[in-house]
XYZ file of C-alpha atoms in Angstrom:
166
model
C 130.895 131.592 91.365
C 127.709 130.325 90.264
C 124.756 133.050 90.906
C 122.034 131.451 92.844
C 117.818 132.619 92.811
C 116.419 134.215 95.271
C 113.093 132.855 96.637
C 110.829 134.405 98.972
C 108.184 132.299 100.508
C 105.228 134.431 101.723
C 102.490 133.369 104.339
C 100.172 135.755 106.566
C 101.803 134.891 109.955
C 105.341 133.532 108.591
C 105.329 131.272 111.650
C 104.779 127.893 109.917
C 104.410 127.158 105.833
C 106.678 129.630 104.664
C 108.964 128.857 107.526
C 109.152 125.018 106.267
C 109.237 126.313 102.940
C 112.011 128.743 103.630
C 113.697 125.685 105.861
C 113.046 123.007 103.015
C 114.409 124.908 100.161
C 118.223 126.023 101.593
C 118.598 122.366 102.500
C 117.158 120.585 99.340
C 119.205 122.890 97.081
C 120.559 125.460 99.060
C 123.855 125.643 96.378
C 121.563 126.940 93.996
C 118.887 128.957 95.838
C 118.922 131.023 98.382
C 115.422 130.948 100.561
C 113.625 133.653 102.360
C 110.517 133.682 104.236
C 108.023 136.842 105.418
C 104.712 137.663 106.059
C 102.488 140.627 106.884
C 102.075 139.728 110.481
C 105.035 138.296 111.718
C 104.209 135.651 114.587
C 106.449 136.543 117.574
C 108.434 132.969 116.654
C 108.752 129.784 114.615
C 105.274 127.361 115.715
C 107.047 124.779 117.882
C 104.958 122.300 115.472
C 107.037 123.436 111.954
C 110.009 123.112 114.399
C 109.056 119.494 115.642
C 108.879 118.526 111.834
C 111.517 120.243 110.510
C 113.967 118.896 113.295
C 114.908 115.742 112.286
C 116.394 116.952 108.803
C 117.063 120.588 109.077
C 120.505 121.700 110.213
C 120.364 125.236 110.812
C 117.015 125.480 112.593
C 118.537 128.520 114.630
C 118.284 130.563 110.957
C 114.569 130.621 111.257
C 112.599 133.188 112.464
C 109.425 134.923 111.219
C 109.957 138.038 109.322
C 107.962 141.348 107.993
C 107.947 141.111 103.864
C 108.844 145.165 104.470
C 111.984 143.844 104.950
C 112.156 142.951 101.422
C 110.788 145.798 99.900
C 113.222 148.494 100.349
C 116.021 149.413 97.907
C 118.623 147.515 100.489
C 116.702 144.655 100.289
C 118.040 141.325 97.979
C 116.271 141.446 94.531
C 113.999 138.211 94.182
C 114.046 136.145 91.057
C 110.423 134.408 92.605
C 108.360 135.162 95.413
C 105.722 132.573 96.121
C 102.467 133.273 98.201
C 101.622 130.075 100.503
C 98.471 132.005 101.776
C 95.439 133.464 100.087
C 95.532 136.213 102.064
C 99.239 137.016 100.873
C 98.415 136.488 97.596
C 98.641 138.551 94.176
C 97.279 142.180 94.754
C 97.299 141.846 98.673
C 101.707 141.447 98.177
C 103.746 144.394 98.138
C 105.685 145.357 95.339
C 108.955 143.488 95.642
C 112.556 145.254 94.034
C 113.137 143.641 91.071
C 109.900 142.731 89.728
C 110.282 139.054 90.907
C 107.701 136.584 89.539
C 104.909 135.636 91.225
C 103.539 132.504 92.403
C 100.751 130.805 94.481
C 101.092 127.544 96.126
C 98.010 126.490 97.946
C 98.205 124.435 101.271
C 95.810 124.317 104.137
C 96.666 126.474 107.079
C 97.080 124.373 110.331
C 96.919 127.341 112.501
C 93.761 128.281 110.853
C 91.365 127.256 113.250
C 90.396 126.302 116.679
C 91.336 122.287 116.978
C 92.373 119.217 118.966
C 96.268 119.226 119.014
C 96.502 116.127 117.513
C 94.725 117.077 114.901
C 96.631 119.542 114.288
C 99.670 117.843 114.465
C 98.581 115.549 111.657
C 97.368 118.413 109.836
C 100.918 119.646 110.318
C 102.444 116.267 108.875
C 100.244 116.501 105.686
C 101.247 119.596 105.255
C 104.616 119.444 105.775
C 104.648 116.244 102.680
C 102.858 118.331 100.972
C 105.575 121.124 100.726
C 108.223 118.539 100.240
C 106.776 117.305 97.225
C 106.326 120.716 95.941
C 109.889 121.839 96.785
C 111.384 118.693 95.228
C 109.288 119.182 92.229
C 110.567 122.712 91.679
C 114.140 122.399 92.145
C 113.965 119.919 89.709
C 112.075 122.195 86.927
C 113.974 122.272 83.558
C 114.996 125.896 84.418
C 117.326 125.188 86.766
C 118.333 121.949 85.184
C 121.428 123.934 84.092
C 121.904 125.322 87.561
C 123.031 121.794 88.818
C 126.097 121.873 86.208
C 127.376 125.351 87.236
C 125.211 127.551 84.409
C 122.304 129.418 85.103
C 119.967 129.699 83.291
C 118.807 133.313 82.063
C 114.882 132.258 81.692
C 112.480 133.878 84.010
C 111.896 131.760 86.997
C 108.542 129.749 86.706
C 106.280 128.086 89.193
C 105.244 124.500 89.518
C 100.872 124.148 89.885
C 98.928 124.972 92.396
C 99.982 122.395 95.397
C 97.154 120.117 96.238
């Protein structure tokens, strides 16, 4: 059995980004990652906007829910190869220390919860968004790293992150 990496998308609320990301990620390339998503303060559930654009693609939309990153800090908790931060806020020295000493990464996308605005405007902020993370997802998977990963051999390089998303 092939060993898959473990990726833990981070995002202050876990509700939306890191949700998609999470989402995006196990069914992109979900036979050679495993995807995890978390925040600092959970939202009570998924933003019925990430679930409106996840829907029509997804296929286990019931395996989404927002999380505390305490979850993955304990010595039970699943050793990350990469944790990526999809927040500011979650970012760098504000993370806790993750088993494992997983890589770190920040992907920067605007926050469509972040402010007070029309819902349709924050539906299309919610589209752009959502592309946004697509591209970025499809660009990582397909990183020379884990090039080997597709024919059954993993690599034994240290994860590494695409750019800073636009």
């Amino acid at each position: 059995m092939t060993r898959k990496y473990k990726v833990l998308f981070l995002c202050r609320e876990n509700s939306a980004r890191s949700i998609i990301a999470e989402a995006l990620l196990r069914e992109l390339a979900g036979h050679r990652f495993e995807a995890f998503s978390a925040g600092p303060e959970p939202a009570a559930r998924v933003h019925p906007i990430a679930v409106a654009q996840l829907r029509p693609g997804i296929s286990d939309l019931g395996a989404l829910s927002p999380k505390s990153w305490l979850e993955f800090t304990g010595e039970w908790a699943p050793r990350m190869d990469l944790v990526i931060a999809l927040d500011e806020s979650v970012a760098g020295h504000h993370a806790p220390l993750f088993p494992g000493e997983p890589s770190l990464c920040h992907w920067t996308f605007a926050d469509p919860l972040a402010d007070e605005m029309p819902e349709p405007e924050r539906v299309r902020l919610f589209e752009k968004v959502f592309w946004q993370i697509v591209r970025q997802i499809s660009t990582f998977i397909e990183l020379p790293q884990y090039a080997a990963m597709r024919e059954g051999v993993v690599s034994v390089e240290s994860p590494a992150c695409v750019g800073d998303a636009v």
